Short mmCIF file of C-alpha atoms in Angstrom, two decimals:
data_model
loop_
_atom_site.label_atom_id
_atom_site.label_comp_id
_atom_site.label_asym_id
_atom_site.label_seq_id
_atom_site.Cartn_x
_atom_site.Cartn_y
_atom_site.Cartn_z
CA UNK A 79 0.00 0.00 0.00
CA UNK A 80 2.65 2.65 0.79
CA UNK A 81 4.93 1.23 -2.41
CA UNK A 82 1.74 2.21 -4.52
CA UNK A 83 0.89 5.18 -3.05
CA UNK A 84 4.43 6.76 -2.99
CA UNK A 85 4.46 5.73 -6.98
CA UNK A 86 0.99 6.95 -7.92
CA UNK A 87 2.40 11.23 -7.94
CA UNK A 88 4.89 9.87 -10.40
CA UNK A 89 2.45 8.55 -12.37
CA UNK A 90 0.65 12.18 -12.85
CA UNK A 91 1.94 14.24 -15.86
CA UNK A 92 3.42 17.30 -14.67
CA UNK A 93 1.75 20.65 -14.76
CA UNK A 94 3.08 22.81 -17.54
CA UNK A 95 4.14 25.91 -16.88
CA UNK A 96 2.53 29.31 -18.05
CA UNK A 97 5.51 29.74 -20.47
CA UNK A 98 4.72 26.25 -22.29
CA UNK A 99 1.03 26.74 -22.37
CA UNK A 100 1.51 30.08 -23.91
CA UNK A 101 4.05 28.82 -26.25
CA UNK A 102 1.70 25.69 -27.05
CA UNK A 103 -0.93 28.65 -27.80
CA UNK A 104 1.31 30.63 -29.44
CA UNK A 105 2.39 27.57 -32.11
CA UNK A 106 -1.13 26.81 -32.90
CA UNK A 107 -1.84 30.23 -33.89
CA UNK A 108 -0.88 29.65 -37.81
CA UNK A 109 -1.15 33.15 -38.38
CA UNK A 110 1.56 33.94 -35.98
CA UNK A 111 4.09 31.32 -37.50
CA UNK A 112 3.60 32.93 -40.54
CA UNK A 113 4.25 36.08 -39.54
CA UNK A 114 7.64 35.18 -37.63
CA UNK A 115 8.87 33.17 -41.00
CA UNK A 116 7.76 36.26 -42.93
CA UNK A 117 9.64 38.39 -40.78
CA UNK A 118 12.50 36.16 -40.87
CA UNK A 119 12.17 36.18 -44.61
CA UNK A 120 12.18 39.92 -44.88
CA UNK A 121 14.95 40.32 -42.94
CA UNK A 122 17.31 37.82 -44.66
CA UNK A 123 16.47 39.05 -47.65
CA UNK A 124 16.90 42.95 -47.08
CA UNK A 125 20.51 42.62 -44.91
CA UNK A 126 21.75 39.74 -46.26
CA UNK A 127 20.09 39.77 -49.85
CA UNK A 128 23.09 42.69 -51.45
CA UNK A 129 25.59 40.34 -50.14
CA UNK A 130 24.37 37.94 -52.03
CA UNK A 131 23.20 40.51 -55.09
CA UNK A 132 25.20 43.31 -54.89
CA UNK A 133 24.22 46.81 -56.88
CA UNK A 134 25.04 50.36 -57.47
CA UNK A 135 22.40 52.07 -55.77
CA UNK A 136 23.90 55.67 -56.03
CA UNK A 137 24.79 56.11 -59.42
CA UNK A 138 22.64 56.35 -62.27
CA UNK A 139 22.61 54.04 -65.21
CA UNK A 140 20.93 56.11 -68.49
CA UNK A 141 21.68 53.10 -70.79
CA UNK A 142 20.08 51.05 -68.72
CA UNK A 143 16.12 52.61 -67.76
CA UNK A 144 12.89 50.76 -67.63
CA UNK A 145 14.36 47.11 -68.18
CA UNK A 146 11.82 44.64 -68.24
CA UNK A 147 12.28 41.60 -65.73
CA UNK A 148 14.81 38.74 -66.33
CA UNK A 149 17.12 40.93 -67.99
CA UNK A 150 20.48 38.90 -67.49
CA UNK A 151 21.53 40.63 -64.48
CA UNK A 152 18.32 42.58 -63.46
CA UNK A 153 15.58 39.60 -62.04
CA UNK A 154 13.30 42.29 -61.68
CA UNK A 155 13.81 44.60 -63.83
CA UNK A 156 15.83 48.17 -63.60
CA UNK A 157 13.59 52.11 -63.19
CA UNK A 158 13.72 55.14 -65.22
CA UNK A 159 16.78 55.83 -63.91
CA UNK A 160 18.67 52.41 -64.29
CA UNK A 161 18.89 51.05 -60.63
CA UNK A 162 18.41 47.89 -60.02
CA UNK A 163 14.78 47.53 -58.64
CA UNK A 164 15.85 43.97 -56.43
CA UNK A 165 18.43 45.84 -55.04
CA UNK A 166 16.36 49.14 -54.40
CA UNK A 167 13.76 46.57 -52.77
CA UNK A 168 16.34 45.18 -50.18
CA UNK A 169 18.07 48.76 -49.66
CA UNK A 170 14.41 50.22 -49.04
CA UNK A 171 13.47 47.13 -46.74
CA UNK A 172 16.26 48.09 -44.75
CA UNK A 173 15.48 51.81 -44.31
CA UNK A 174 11.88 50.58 -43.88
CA UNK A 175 12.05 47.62 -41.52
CA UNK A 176 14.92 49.97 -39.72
CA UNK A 177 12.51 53.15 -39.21
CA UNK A 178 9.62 50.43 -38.02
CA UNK A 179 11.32 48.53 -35.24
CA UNK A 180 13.28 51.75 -33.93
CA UNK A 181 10.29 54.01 -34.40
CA UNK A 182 7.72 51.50 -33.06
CA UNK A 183 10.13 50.05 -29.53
CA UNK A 184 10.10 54.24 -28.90
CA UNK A 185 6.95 54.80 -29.19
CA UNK A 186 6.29 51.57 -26.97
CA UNK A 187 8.89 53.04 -23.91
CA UNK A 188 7.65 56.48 -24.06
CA UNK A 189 3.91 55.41 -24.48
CA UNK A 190 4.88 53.03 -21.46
CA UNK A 191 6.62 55.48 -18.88
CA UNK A 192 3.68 57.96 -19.58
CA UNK A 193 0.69 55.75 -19.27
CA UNK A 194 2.10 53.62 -16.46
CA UNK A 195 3.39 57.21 -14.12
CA UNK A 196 -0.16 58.67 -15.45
CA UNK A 197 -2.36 55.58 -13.47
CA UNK A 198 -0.34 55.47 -10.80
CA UNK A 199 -0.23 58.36 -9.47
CA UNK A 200 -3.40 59.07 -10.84
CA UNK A 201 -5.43 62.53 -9.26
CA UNK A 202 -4.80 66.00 -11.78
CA UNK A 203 -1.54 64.33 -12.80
CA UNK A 204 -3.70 61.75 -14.27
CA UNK A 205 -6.06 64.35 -15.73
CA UNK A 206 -3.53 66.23 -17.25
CA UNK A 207 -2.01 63.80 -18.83
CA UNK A 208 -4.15 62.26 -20.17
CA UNK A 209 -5.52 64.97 -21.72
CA UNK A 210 -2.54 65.80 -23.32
CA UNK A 211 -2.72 62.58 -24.60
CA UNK A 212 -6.40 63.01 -26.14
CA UNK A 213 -5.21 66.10 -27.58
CA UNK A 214 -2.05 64.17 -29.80
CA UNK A 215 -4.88 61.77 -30.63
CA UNK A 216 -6.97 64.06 -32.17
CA UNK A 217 -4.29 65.50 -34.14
CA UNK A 218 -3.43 62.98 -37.38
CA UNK A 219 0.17 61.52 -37.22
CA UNK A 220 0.15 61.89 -41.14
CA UNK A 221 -0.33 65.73 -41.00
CA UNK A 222 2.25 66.27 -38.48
CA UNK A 223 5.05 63.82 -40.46
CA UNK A 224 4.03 66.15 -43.60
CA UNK A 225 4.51 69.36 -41.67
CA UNK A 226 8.00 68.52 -40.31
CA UNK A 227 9.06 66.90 -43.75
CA UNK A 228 8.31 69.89 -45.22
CA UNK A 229 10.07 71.91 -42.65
CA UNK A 230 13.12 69.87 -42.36
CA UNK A 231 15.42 67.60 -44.86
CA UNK A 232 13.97 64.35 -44.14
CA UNK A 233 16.07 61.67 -42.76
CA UNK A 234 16.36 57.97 -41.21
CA UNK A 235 17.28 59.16 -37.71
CA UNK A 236 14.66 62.29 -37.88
CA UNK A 237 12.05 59.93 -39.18
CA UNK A 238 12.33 57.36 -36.03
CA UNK A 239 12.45 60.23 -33.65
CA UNK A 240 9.32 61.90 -35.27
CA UNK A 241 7.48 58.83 -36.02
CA UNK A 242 8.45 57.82 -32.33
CA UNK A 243 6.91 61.06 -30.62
CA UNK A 244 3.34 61.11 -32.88
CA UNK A 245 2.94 56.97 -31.85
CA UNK A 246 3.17 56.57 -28.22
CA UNK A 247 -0.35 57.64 -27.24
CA UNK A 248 -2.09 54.67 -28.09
CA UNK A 249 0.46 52.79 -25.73
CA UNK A 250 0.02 55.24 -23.01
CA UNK A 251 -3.67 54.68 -22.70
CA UNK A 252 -3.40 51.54 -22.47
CA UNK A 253 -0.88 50.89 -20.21
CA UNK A 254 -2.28 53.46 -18.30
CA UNK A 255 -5.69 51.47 -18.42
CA UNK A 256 -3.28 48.61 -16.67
CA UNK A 257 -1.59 50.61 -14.37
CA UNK A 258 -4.72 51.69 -12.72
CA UNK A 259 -5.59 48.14 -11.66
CA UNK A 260 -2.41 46.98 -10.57
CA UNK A 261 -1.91 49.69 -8.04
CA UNK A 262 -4.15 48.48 -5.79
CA UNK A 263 -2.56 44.98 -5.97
CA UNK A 264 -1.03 43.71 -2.40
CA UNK A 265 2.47 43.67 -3.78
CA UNK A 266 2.04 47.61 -4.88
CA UNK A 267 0.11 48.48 -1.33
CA UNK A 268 3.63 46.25 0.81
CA UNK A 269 6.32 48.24 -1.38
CA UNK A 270 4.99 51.25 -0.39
CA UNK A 271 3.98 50.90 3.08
CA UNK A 272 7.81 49.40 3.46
CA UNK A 273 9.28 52.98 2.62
CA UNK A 274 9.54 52.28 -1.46
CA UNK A 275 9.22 55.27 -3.70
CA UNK A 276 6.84 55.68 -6.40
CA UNK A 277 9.64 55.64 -8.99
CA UNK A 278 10.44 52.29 -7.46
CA UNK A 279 6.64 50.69 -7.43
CA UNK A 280 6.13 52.37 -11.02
CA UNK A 281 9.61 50.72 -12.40
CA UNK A 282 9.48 47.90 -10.66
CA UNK A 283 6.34 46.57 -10.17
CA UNK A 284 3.57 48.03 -12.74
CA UNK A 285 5.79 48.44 -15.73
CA UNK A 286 6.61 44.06 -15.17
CA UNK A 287 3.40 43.30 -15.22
CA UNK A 288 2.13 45.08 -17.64
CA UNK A 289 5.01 43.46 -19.77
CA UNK A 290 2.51 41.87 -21.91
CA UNK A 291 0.06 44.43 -23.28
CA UNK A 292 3.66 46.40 -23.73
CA UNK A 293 4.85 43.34 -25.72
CA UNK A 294 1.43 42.79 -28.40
CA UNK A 295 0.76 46.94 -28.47
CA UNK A 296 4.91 46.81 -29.69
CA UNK A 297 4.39 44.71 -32.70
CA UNK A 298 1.46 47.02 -33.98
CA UNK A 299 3.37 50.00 -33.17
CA UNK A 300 6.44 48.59 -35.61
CA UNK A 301 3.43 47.71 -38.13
CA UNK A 302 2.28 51.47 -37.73
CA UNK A 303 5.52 53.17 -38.32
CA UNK A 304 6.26 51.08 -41.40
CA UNK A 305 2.70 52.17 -42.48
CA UNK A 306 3.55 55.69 -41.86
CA UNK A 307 6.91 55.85 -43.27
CA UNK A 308 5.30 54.40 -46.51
CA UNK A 309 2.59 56.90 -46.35
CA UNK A 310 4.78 59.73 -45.87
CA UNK A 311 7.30 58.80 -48.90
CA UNK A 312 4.53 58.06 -51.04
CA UNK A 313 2.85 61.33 -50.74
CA UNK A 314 6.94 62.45 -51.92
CA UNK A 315 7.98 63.61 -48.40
CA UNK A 316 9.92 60.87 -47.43
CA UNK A 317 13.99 60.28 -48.21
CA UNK A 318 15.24 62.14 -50.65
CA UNK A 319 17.33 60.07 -53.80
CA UNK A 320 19.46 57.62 -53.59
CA UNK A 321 17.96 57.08 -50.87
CA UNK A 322 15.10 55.26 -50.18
CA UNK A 323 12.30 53.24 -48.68
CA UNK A 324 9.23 50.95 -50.21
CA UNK A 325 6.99 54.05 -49.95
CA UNK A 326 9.65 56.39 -52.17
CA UNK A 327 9.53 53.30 -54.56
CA UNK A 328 5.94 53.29 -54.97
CA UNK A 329 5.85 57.05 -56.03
CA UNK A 330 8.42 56.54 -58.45
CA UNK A 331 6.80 53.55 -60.01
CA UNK A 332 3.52 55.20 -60.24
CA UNK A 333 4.26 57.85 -63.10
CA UNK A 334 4.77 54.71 -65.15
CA UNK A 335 1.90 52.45 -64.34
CA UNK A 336 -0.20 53.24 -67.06
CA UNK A 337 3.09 52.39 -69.33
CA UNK A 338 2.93 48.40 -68.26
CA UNK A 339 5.85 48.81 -65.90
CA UNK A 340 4.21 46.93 -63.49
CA UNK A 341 7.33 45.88 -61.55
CA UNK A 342 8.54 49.53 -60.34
CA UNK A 343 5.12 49.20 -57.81
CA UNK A 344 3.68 45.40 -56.86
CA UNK A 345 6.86 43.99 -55.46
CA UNK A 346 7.49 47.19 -53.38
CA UNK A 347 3.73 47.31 -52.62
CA UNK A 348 3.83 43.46 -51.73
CA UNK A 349 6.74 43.84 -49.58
CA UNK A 350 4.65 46.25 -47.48
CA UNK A 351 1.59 44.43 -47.23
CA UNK A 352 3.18 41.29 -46.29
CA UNK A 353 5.41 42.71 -43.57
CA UNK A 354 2.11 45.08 -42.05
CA UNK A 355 -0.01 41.58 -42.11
CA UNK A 356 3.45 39.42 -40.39
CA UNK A 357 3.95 41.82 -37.33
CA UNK A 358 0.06 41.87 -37.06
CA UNK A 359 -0.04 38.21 -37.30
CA UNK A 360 3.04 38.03 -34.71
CA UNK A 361 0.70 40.57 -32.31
CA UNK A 362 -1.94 38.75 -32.26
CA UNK A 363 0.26 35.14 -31.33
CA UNK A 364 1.38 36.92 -28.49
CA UNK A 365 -1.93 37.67 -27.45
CA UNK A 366 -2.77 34.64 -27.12
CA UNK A 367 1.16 33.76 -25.48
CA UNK A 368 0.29 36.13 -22.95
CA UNK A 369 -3.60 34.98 -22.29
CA UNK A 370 -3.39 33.92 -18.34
CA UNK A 371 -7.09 33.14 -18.92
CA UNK A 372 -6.18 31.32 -22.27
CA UNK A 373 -7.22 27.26 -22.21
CA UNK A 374 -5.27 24.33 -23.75
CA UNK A 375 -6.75 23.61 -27.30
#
């Protein structure tokens, strides 16, 4: 009787931890895998691809415009002013993807300091704030990226720093939204009656668990800023020649749609929707990662 009951725990499968559930949720969200191989795609192919393929993207190539693709050397073709357009689409990928992640994780840790100092402290700090926040909110990022294009030479380090500042409200509300709940919590209530500061409960305590909110709202913030840099550029305020991004290539290709030159716009265009539609995907995986409420399927 003792062997038996001694062996029957053994027996038991072992509880998985909240890390392996949300993983196993995670993995059977096939709309998240394909965004993280799309991703990985994207990113092979835009910092490793001109290893692989290199090109002259500075100087122009007259004797070589509007090149149809599968031209020996050109798979997809050259523009109206002889680059390369696979090599312009892994040299804009780069600016693009590089404006998105940098634009979209600042966004995310001002958004986050703001929202989570904002419902903590709560009161006409709280008020205030927020209503700055409403009043960036009403105000459309687009027109404000337009104004300072217009105002200043547009650049890859302006762009992240702009794009960062017009994108962190929609974080800040929502973290906000979490930061009011957790500081009621026990663990907020014992750091503070112990002597801790607010910095210390705010940095510590509500920022961590608010980690995952912070986590999804980052992938749609990325998604955003790629969005916005593309809107920008297409509307021709965006990088200036040789540089550029999908968006620049877009505008460019468009003066010669009507002429059949089909491939100076749908593989730029593709590129964007696909990589949008991957970190949305990937957003809503995580989701589900961090659902504590979430059930084994």
């Amino acid at each position: 009787m003792t062997t038996a009951t001694a062996a029957q725990p053994a027996t038991q499968p072992a509880a998985r931890s909240p890390f392996r559930r949300g993983l196993r949720r995670f993995l059977q969200n096939k709309l998240a895998l394909f965004g993280v191989v799309t991703i990985v795609l994207f990113l092979l192919f835009c910092f490793l691809g001109p290893i692989l393929h290199p090109t002259d993207q500075v100087h122009t190539d007259l004797k070589s415009t509007m090149l149809p693709p599968g031209t020996p050397g050109h798979p997809l073709g050259t523009d109206d002013v002889g680059y390369d357009v696979l090599g312009r689409l892994m040299i804009g990928g780069q600016v693009s993807i590089l404006i998105g992640l940098a634009a979209g994780i600042l966004a995310t840790v001002i958004g986050t300091l703001w929202g989570a100092i904002a419902g903590y402290v709560g009161g006409t700090v709280d008020a205030v704030m927020m209503r700055i926040v409403d009043a960036g909110i009403a105000i459309p990022a687009t027109f404000l990226l337009l104004i300072l294009s217009a105002i200043m030479r547009p650049s890859v380090p302006l762009m992240i720093v702009v794009i960062g500042l017009v994108s962190w409200l929609v974080p800040a509300r929502l973290v906000r939204a979490e930061s009011i709940s957790l500081k009621s919590r026990e663990y907020v209530l014992a750091i503070r009656a112990m002597g801790g500061t607010h910095g210390r409960a705010v940095v510590k305590h509500i920022v961590p668990n608010t980690v995952g909110t912070i986590v999804v709202n980052a992938t749609f913030q990325v998604a955003d800023a790629i969005l916005l840099v593309a809107y920008v550029s297409f509307l021709g305020m965006g990088l200036q020649k040789p540089a550029t991004d999908w968006g620049a290539m877009l505008t460019g290709g468009m003066t010669y749609t009507y002429a059949g030159a089909w491939w100076l716009i749908f593989p730029a265009g593709l590129c964007i929707v696909l990589t949008v539609c991957a970190f949305n995907s990937i957003g809503d995986g995580l989701r589900d990662f961090f659902d504590v409420k979430g059930r084994d399927r």
